[in-house]
Amino acid sequence: MPPDVFLLPPFFDYGATLCWAVSGALVGARRGYDLVGVFILALVSSTGGGLLRDGLFLQEGTPLLLRTPEYLSLVGFATACVMIFGKRLTSLPGFQRIVVLFDALGLGAYAVVGMNLSLVKGLNIPAAMLVGMVNATGGGILRSAISGREPHLFRPGKFEAVAALVGCGVYMTLRQGLATSPTVAAWITIAVVFVVRMGSVVYGVSTSAVNSFKDEWGQDRPLP
Amino acid sequence: MPPDVFLLPPFFDYGATLCWAVSGALVGARRGYDLVGVFILALVSSTGGGLLRDGLFLQEGTPLLLRTPEYLSLVGFATACVMIFGKRLTSLPGFQRIVVLFDALGLGAYAVVGMNLSLVKGLNIPAAMLVGMVNATGGGILRSAISGREPHLFRPGKFEAVAALVGCGVYMTLRQGLATSPTVAAWITIAVVFVVRMGSVVYGVSTSAVNSFKDEWGQDRPLP
Amino acid sequence: MPPDVFLLPPFFDYGATLCWAVSGALVGARRGYDLVGVFILALVSSTGGGLLRDGLFLQEGTPLLLRTPEYLSLVGFATACVMIFGKRLTSLPGFQRIVVLFDALGLGAYAVVGMNLSLVKGLNIPAAMLVGMVNATGGGILRSAISGREPHLFRPGKFEAVAALVGCGVYMTLRQGLATSPTVAAWITIAVVFVVRMGSVVYGVSTSAVNSFKDEWGQDRPLP
């Protein structure tokens, strides 16, 4: 392993994957999906960003999702938990808080993983930032797209993609500008994304719509 | 060709592809699509699962869809049939029965093709089962996703993905547990999936929703 | 570089990319998206066809989008323009005309780029035409799919995919039938697509729905 590769500690990686899988499974259950639908939503929510990163962008052979059985096992476990415990799961003391915290940690962590893999591969800075964003937010977008819904991420709301974007900027500045080691840069970035995300949630700061257009231009032009 | 590769007999492969292409084209025609829309729906319905398998999951160069002209020709032929014969096609004696039967045969067949390719590539068992499921059901999911609709596969209904899942379990047990030859395991799996699928259709057995949630948790959280 | 590779002149490539990015960003702004949503729509509209071509179909390593920073910079610039100038952008004299013209030029140009790369890779003629169509129209389809909408391209409308399809036929006839040089065939194709597309817009010629079905067949069959 080259010295500039940053690996998430397994408990962190698996914790975030499990948390995102449970979130996805709960969304599927609330929509009235059956076993298969709930599993697919859990799978895409937790591993979709990495699948897009590996399968569509970096293209270095079989995606990580398929190389080890851990991720699929975690998704299966999350699906089983939601099927068996259902609503009782969400009323566990501290459950929602844990999900929100792990979610905010995972956001920065997967952005870092995507950027780090891209830099190792020799991609330029904007490309590495794009891959980081895809890794962090692609699962949520794919989950909406695959079920025929508009991703909430596109609309004004609490900082989420914006938090990831700030983190991408911080990581690139640390790595390329200040030559910080991958591990130090990673943890600083994860902390910054966590603070921005949780600050937005706690203090209710939101993004705003870019503009309101009233003209009809572009309304129904199916541009390629 | 290594001895553990299972190949569908061409007439079977092409028959299932044609049947799925006609189904997809008919869905497009019923929605009022034009030539291009009908062709795209036929293409995605019949070859989308294999395209996801090759392009996103297995990543072994150009997808099979592009390597030979047969699949695209079949999709073109299906589109032309639907354009020329339209409703008369669906009122041919036995037409619907043939489509339902070929559909149920294809479901198991493509699950086997996906799993077999994955095992040849050395993937672990859960990963091979996932690729088998994607190969068997990915076209239908992609068809919905590409046209902004929620896949019916996610909702409770007749056994379809569940039939494919049972087949994946049977195939893996035969191959890995009982060391059955690829060809024997394939045909047993195809038969099992066919029986489960048709049994569900004939006897009206359906999956059920995982749970009904009434709390608002996760309602509009765009988790990554 | 092999002699049969056709490269778009950079000003043409970047002009079409910028134009499609601005169109996509404007669609996002009109829908009320925030910064991230507008950027993603601009990105997918302008580079989605090439990303599908490289990432899903041709599979020759990292997609072009990530190999050079130009495309991402153009998308960022387009997003910034729409954020800063908003509606005033669309009321610039000649703005809409320029967008329509560049759009019609890009349609043929990207079809040619996709077909040319496919022929260099040794794909058969139908496969190369499919890749050309994906390259030309995939961004628009992906933009709709990613935001949970049905692509307008599927419905009857002005010639767009049809214009690209005519261009694919012309290019293949010139290259494979008449052994025309890649560059000459490319410019003839771009001109033909431009004329067909603009003729359809100016004279109001549209495609028609394939058929109207009144039976319930296929209505809600989630075929794989």
PDB file of C-alpha atoms in Angstrom, chain A residues 11-216:
ATOM      1  CA  PHE A  11     -15.200   0.250  12.864  1.00  0.00           C
ATOM      2  CA  PHE A  12     -15.768   3.744  11.450  1.00  0.00           C
ATOM      3  CA  ASP A  13     -16.385   2.531   7.893  1.00  0.00           C
ATOM      4  CA  TYR A  14     -18.702  -0.270   8.988  1.00  0.00           C
ATOM      5  CA  GLY A  15     -20.462   1.970  11.508  1.00  0.00           C
ATOM      6  CA  ALA A  16     -21.253   4.598   8.888  1.00  0.00           C
ATOM      7  CA  THR A  17     -22.301   1.929   6.363  1.00  0.00           C
ATOM      8  CA  LEU A  18     -24.620   0.293   8.889  1.00  0.00           C
ATOM      9  CA  CYS A  19     -26.088   3.638   9.895  1.00  0.00           C
ATOM     10  CA  TRP A  20     -26.781   4.653   6.289  1.00  0.00           C
ATOM     11  CA  ALA A  21     -28.201   1.200   5.509  1.00  0.00           C
ATOM     12  CA  VAL A  22     -30.604   1.433   8.458  1.00  0.00           C
ATOM     13  CA  SER A  23     -31.654   4.932   7.366  1.00  0.00           C
ATOM     14  CA  GLY A  24     -32.277   3.716   3.824  1.00  0.00           C
ATOM     15  CA  ALA A  25     -34.165   0.642   4.991  1.00  0.00           C
ATOM     16  CA  LEU A  26     -36.378   2.810   7.215  1.00  0.00           C
ATOM     17  CA  VAL A  27     -37.192   5.099   4.288  1.00  0.00           C
ATOM     18  CA  GLY A  28     -38.154   2.026   2.229  1.00  0.00           C
ATOM     19  CA  ALA A  29     -40.275   0.617   5.055  1.00  0.00           C
ATOM     20  CA  ARG A  30     -42.074   3.925   5.516  1.00  0.00           C
ATOM     21  CA  ARG A  31     -42.911   3.953   1.801  1.00  0.00           C
ATOM     22  CA  GLY A  32     -44.514   0.527   2.128  1.00  0.00           C
ATOM     23  CA  TYR A  33     -41.886  -1.417   0.163  1.00  0.00           C
ATOM     24  CA  ASP A  34     -41.531  -5.177   0.526  1.00  0.00           C
ATOM     25  CA  LEU A  35     -38.400  -7.098   1.543  1.00  0.00           C
ATOM     26  CA  VAL A  36     -36.676  -6.586  -1.797  1.00  0.00           C
ATOM     27  CA  GLY A  37     -37.486  -2.886  -2.008  1.00  0.00           C
ATOM     28  CA  VAL A  38     -36.269  -2.263   1.540  1.00  0.00           C
ATOM     29  CA  PHE A  39     -33.036  -4.153   0.878  1.00  0.00           C
ATOM     30  CA  ILE A  40     -32.369  -2.253  -2.354  1.00  0.00           C
ATOM     31  CA  LEU A  41     -32.937   1.093  -0.657  1.00  0.00           C
ATOM     32  CA  ALA A  42     -30.627   0.102   2.199  1.00  0.00           C
ATOM     33  CA  LEU A  43     -28.000  -1.058  -0.300  1.00  0.00           C
ATOM     34  CA  VAL A  44     -28.120   2.026  -2.484  1.00  0.00           C
ATOM     35  CA  SER A  45     -28.228   4.452   0.454  1.00  0.00           C
ATOM     36  CA  SER A  46     -25.168   2.975   2.103  1.00  0.00           C
ATOM     37  CA  THR A  47     -23.012   1.804  -0.787  1.00  0.00           C
ATOM     38  CA  GLY A  48     -24.332   3.738  -3.806  1.00  0.00           C
ATOM     39  CA  GLY A  49     -21.787   6.525  -3.535  1.00  0.00           C
ATOM     40  CA  GLY A  50     -18.899   4.080  -3.482  1.00  0.00           C
ATOM     41  CA  LEU A  51     -20.421   2.071  -6.303  1.00  0.00           C
ATOM     42  CA  LEU A  52     -20.676   5.161  -8.515  1.00  0.00           C
ATOM     43  CA  ARG A  53     -17.118   6.102  -7.511  1.00  0.00           C
ATOM     44  CA  ASP A  54     -15.697   2.700  -8.451  1.00  0.00           C
ATOM     45  CA  GLY A  55     -18.025   1.648 -11.263  1.00  0.00           C
ATOM     46  CA  LEU A  56     -18.518   4.884 -13.151  1.00  0.00           C
ATOM     47  CA  PHE A  57     -15.677   7.248 -12.222  1.00  0.00           C
ATOM     48  CA  LEU A  58     -12.456   5.554 -11.114  1.00  0.00           C
ATOM     49  CA  GLN A  59     -12.906   2.295 -13.054  1.00  0.00           C
ATOM     50  CA  GLU A  60     -10.318   0.138 -11.390  1.00  0.00           C
ATOM     51  CA  GLY A  61     -11.952  -3.246 -11.736  1.00  0.00           C
ATOM     52  CA  THR A  62     -14.626  -4.768  -9.526  1.00  0.00           C
ATOM     53  CA  PRO A  63     -16.132  -2.186  -7.144  1.00  0.00           C
ATOM     54  CA  LEU A  64     -15.128  -2.445  -3.479  1.00  0.00           C
ATOM     55  CA  LEU A  65     -18.741  -3.392  -2.671  1.00  0.00           C
ATOM     56  CA  LEU A  66     -18.203  -6.740  -4.416  1.00  0.00           C
ATOM     57  CA  ARG A  67     -14.647  -7.413  -3.284  1.00  0.00           C
ATOM     58  CA  THR A  68     -15.454  -8.179   0.349  1.00  0.00           C
ATOM     59  CA  PRO A  69     -18.662  -9.615   1.814  1.00  0.00           C
ATOM     60  CA  GLU A  70     -18.757  -7.157   4.751  1.00  0.00           C
ATOM     61  CA  TYR A  71     -20.788  -4.404   3.104  1.00  0.00           C
ATOM     62  CA  LEU A  72     -23.486  -6.715   1.763  1.00  0.00           C
ATOM     63  CA  SER A  73     -23.671  -8.454   5.139  1.00  0.00           C
ATOM     64  CA  LEU A  74     -24.139  -5.119   6.910  1.00  0.00           C
ATOM     65  CA  VAL A  75     -26.904  -4.161   4.471  1.00  0.00           C
ATOM     66  CA  GLY A  76     -28.587  -7.523   5.014  1.00  0.00           C
ATOM     67  CA  PHE A  77     -28.286  -7.067   8.782  1.00  0.00           C
ATOM     68  CA  ALA A  78     -29.787  -3.566   8.585  1.00  0.00           C
ATOM     69  CA  THR A  79     -32.676  -4.865   6.463  1.00  0.00           C
ATOM     70  CA  ALA A  80     -33.315  -7.698   8.924  1.00  0.00           C
ATOM     71  CA  CYS A  81     -33.273  -5.275  11.886  1.00  0.00           C
ATOM     72  CA  VAL A  82     -35.828  -2.998  10.235  1.00  0.00           C
ATOM     73  CA  MET A  83     -37.996  -5.973   9.262  1.00  0.00           C
ATOM     74  CA  ILE A  84     -37.921  -7.508  12.740  1.00  0.00           C
ATOM     75  CA  PHE A  85     -37.940  -4.465  15.013  1.00  0.00           C
ATOM     76  CA  GLY A  86     -39.620  -1.956  12.716  1.00  0.00           C
ATOM     77  CA  LYS A  87     -40.904   1.061  14.522  1.00  0.00           C
ATOM     78  CA  ARG A  88     -39.477  -0.061  17.844  1.00  0.00           C
ATOM     79  CA  LEU A  89     -36.012   0.529  16.372  1.00  0.00           C
ATOM     80  CA  THR A  90     -36.689   4.198  15.854  1.00  0.00           C
ATOM     81  CA  SER A  91     -37.975   4.615  19.400  1.00  0.00           C
ATOM     82  CA  LEU A  92     -34.841   3.215  21.032  1.00  0.00           C
ATOM     83  CA  PRO A  93     -33.406   5.862  23.358  1.00  0.00           C
ATOM     84  CA  GLY A  94     -30.799   7.893  21.489  1.00  0.00           C
ATOM     85  CA  PHE A  95     -31.461   6.139  18.173  1.00  0.00           C
ATOM     86  CA  GLN A  96     -32.129   9.251  16.145  1.00  0.00           C
ATOM     87  CA  ARG A  97     -29.233  11.090  17.715  1.00  0.00           C
ATOM     88  CA  ILE A  98     -26.826   8.278  16.837  1.00  0.00           C
ATOM     89  CA  VAL A  99     -28.049   8.215  13.240  1.00  0.00           C
ATOM     90  CA  VAL A 100     -27.655  11.960  12.839  1.00  0.00           C
ATOM     91  CA  LEU A 101     -24.157  11.907  14.336  1.00  0.00           C
ATOM     92  CA  PHE A 102     -22.923   8.937  12.293  1.00  0.00           C
ATOM     93  CA  ASP A 103     -24.471  10.469   9.206  1.00  0.00           C
ATOM     94  CA  ALA A 104     -22.516  13.690   9.739  1.00  0.00           C
ATOM     95  CA  LEU A 105     -19.317  11.723  10.369  1.00  0.00           C
ATOM     96  CA  GLY A 106     -19.804   9.548   7.301  1.00  0.00           C
ATOM     97  CA  LEU A 107     -20.382  12.564   5.076  1.00  0.00           C
ATOM     98  CA  GLY A 108     -16.863  13.854   5.590  1.00  0.00           C
ATOM     99  CA  ALA A 109     -15.294  10.427   5.817  1.00  0.00           C
ATOM    100  CA  TYR A 110     -16.521   9.230   2.420  1.00  0.00           C
ATOM    101  CA  ALA A 111     -15.636  12.552   0.810  1.00  0.00           C
ATOM    102  CA  VAL A 112     -12.084  12.004   2.061  1.00  0.00           C
ATOM    103  CA  VAL A 113     -12.010   8.376   0.878  1.00  0.00           C
ATOM    104  CA  GLY A 114     -13.104   9.414  -2.619  1.00  0.00           C
ATOM    105  CA  MET A 115     -10.628  12.273  -2.856  1.00  0.00           C
ATOM    106  CA  ASN A 116      -7.783  10.172  -1.508  1.00  0.00           C
ATOM    107  CA  LEU A 117      -8.361   7.371  -4.034  1.00  0.00           C
ATOM    108  CA  SER A 118      -8.527   9.965  -6.819  1.00  0.00           C
ATOM    109  CA  LEU A 119      -5.258  11.617  -5.821  1.00  0.00           C
ATOM    110  CA  VAL A 120      -3.544   8.210  -5.600  1.00  0.00           C
ATOM    111  CA  LYS A 121      -4.778   7.586  -9.140  1.00  0.00           C
ATOM    112  CA  GLY A 122      -3.281  10.899 -10.242  1.00  0.00           C
ATOM    113  CA  LEU A 123      -6.465  12.832 -10.996  1.00  0.00           C
ATOM    114  CA  ASN A 124      -6.442  16.631 -11.072  1.00  0.00           C
ATOM    115  CA  ILE A 125      -7.868  18.648  -8.151  1.00  0.00           C
ATOM    116  CA  PRO A 126     -11.357  19.461  -9.500  1.00  0.00           C
ATOM    117  CA  ALA A 127     -11.801  15.826 -10.583  1.00  0.00           C
ATOM    118  CA  ALA A 128     -10.748  14.540  -7.162  1.00  0.00           C
ATOM    119  CA  MET A 129     -13.196  16.918  -5.495  1.00  0.00           C
ATOM    120  CA  LEU A 130     -15.980  15.701  -7.785  1.00  0.00           C
ATOM    121  CA  VAL A 131     -15.222  12.084  -6.897  1.00  0.00           C
ATOM    122  CA  GLY A 132     -15.202  13.021  -3.209  1.00  0.00           C
ATOM    123  CA  MET A 133     -18.621  14.663  -3.580  1.00  0.00           C
ATOM    124  CA  VAL A 134     -19.973  11.635  -5.472  1.00  0.00           C
ATOM    125  CA  ASN A 135     -18.658   9.268  -2.816  1.00  0.00           C
ATOM    126  CA  ALA A 136     -20.216  11.337  -0.015  1.00  0.00           C
ATOM    127  CA  THR A 137     -23.556  12.256  -1.559  1.00  0.00           C
ATOM    128  CA  GLY A 138     -24.028   9.856  -4.503  1.00  0.00           C
ATOM    129  CA  GLY A 139     -25.859   7.229  -2.457  1.00  0.00           C
ATOM    130  CA  GLY A 140     -28.601   9.660  -1.469  1.00  0.00           C
ATOM    131  CA  ILE A 141     -28.997  10.959  -5.007  1.00  0.00           C
ATOM    132  CA  LEU A 142     -29.028   7.443  -6.452  1.00  0.00           C
ATOM    133  CA  ARG A 143     -31.614   6.352  -3.874  1.00  0.00           C
ATOM    134  CA  SER A 144     -33.980   9.073  -5.027  1.00  0.00           C
ATOM    135  CA  ALA A 145     -33.258   8.594  -8.712  1.00  0.00           C
ATOM    136  CA  ILE A 146     -33.772   4.828  -8.560  1.00  0.00           C
ATOM    137  CA  SER A 147     -37.190   5.301  -6.982  1.00  0.00           C
ATOM    138  CA  GLY A 148     -38.393   8.014  -9.339  1.00  0.00           C
ATOM    139  CA  ARG A 149     -38.107  10.905  -6.891  1.00  0.00           C
ATOM    140  CA  GLU A 150     -36.338  14.234  -7.014  1.00  0.00           C
ATOM    141  CA  PRO A 151     -33.331  14.186  -4.661  1.00  0.00           C
ATOM    142  CA  HIS A 152     -33.880  16.444  -1.660  1.00  0.00           C
ATOM    143  CA  LEU A 153     -30.233  17.348  -1.996  1.00  0.00           C
ATOM    144  CA  PHE A 154     -31.044  19.483  -5.054  1.00  0.00           C
ATOM    145  CA  ARG A 155     -33.446  21.715  -3.108  1.00  0.00           C
ATOM    146  CA  PRO A 156     -32.606  24.314  -0.491  1.00  0.00           C
ATOM    147  CA  GLY A 157     -32.101  22.715   2.906  1.00  0.00           C
ATOM    148  CA  LYS A 158     -29.676  22.198   5.763  1.00  0.00           C
ATOM    149  CA  PHE A 159     -26.006  22.123   4.737  1.00  0.00           C
ATOM    150  CA  GLU A 160     -25.193  18.648   3.520  1.00  0.00           C
ATOM    151  CA  ALA A 161     -23.617  18.686   0.070  1.00  0.00           C
ATOM    152  CA  VAL A 162     -22.343  22.140   1.001  1.00  0.00           C
ATOM    153  CA  ALA A 163     -20.701  20.702   4.117  1.00  0.00           C
ATOM    154  CA  ALA A 164     -19.090  18.020   1.957  1.00  0.00           C
ATOM    155  CA  LEU A 165     -17.965  20.696  -0.506  1.00  0.00           C
ATOM    156  CA  VAL A 166     -16.353  22.750   2.267  1.00  0.00           C
ATOM    157  CA  GLY A 167     -14.622  19.578   3.401  1.00  0.00           C
ATOM    158  CA  CYS A 168     -13.355  18.911  -0.117  1.00  0.00           C
ATOM    159  CA  GLY A 169     -11.874  22.382  -0.218  1.00  0.00           C
ATOM    160  CA  VAL A 170     -10.253  21.952   3.194  1.00  0.00           C
ATOM    161  CA  TYR A 171      -8.771  18.569   2.302  1.00  0.00           C
ATOM    162  CA  MET A 172      -7.339  19.793  -0.994  1.00  0.00           C
ATOM    163  CA  THR A 173      -5.842  22.854   0.667  1.00  0.00           C
ATOM    164  CA  LEU A 174      -4.228  20.693   3.348  1.00  0.00           C
ATOM    165  CA  ARG A 175      -2.928  18.053   0.942  1.00  0.00           C
ATOM    166  CA  GLN A 176      -1.905  20.064  -2.087  1.00  0.00           C
ATOM    167  CA  GLY A 177      -1.285  23.480  -0.567  1.00  0.00           C
ATOM    168  CA  LEU A 178       0.173  22.620   2.825  1.00  0.00           C
ATOM    169  CA  ALA A 179       1.486  19.101   2.117  1.00  0.00           C
ATOM    170  CA  THR A 180      -0.235  17.730   5.215  1.00  0.00           C
ATOM    171  CA  SER A 181      -0.103  13.951   5.616  1.00  0.00           C
ATOM    172  CA  PRO A 182      -3.185  12.081   4.305  1.00  0.00           C
ATOM    173  CA  THR A 183      -4.215  10.906   7.757  1.00  0.00           C
ATOM    174  CA  VAL A 184      -3.995  14.301   9.453  1.00  0.00           C
ATOM    175  CA  ALA A 185      -5.757  15.995   6.525  1.00  0.00           C
ATOM    176  CA  ALA A 186      -8.453  13.318   6.643  1.00  0.00           C
ATOM    177  CA  TRP A 187      -9.316  13.770  10.294  1.00  0.00           C
ATOM    178  CA  ILE A 188      -9.284  17.561  10.076  1.00  0.00           C
ATOM    179  CA  THR A 189     -11.619  17.354   7.081  1.00  0.00           C
ATOM    180  CA  ILE A 190     -13.967  14.914   8.820  1.00  0.00           C
ATOM    181  CA  ALA A 191     -14.092  17.255  11.833  1.00  0.00           C
ATOM    182  CA  VAL A 192     -14.801  20.322   9.678  1.00  0.00           C
ATOM    183  CA  VAL A 193     -17.597  18.590   7.736  1.00  0.00           C
ATOM    184  CA  PHE A 194     -19.078  17.344  10.998  1.00  0.00           C
ATOM    185  CA  VAL A 195     -19.073  20.830  12.519  1.00  0.00           C
ATOM    186  CA  VAL A 196     -20.533  22.491   9.414  1.00  0.00           C
ATOM    187  CA  ARG A 197     -23.228  19.836   9.051  1.00  0.00           C
ATOM    188  CA  MET A 198     -24.208  19.734  12.734  1.00  0.00           C
ATOM    189  CA  GLY A 199     -24.002  23.517  13.022  1.00  0.00           C
ATOM    190  CA  SER A 200     -26.451  23.805  10.141  1.00  0.00           C
ATOM    191  CA  VAL A 201     -28.798  21.268  11.753  1.00  0.00           C
ATOM    192  CA  VAL A 202     -28.591  22.739  15.273  1.00  0.00           C
ATOM    193  CA  TYR A 203     -28.806  26.408  14.291  1.00  0.00           C
ATOM    194  CA  GLY A 204     -31.207  25.872  11.390  1.00  0.00           C
ATOM    195  CA  VAL A 205     -29.025  27.428   8.691  1.00  0.00           C
ATOM    196  CA  SER A 206     -30.115  26.488   5.171  1.00  0.00           C
ATOM    197  CA  THR A 207     -29.043  27.016   1.596  1.00  0.00           C
ATOM    198  CA  SER A 208     -31.285  29.136  -0.570  1.00  0.00           C
ATOM    199  CA  ALA A 209     -32.604  28.722  -4.083  1.00  0.00           C
ATOM    200  CA  VAL A 210     -30.274  30.130  -6.697  1.00  0.00           C
ATOM    201  CA  ASN A 211     -32.854  32.314  -8.336  1.00  0.00           C
ATOM    202  CA  SER A 212     -36.497  32.459  -9.128  1.00  0.00           C
ATOM    203  CA  PHE A 213     -37.153  32.520 -12.798  1.00  0.00           C
ATOM    204  CA  LYS A 214     -40.510  33.536 -14.078  1.00  0.00           C
ATOM    205  CA  ASP A 215     -39.846  33.350 -17.781  1.00  0.00           C
ATOM    206  CA  GLU A 216     -40.681  30.209 -19.635  1.00  0.00           C
TER     207      GLU A 216
END
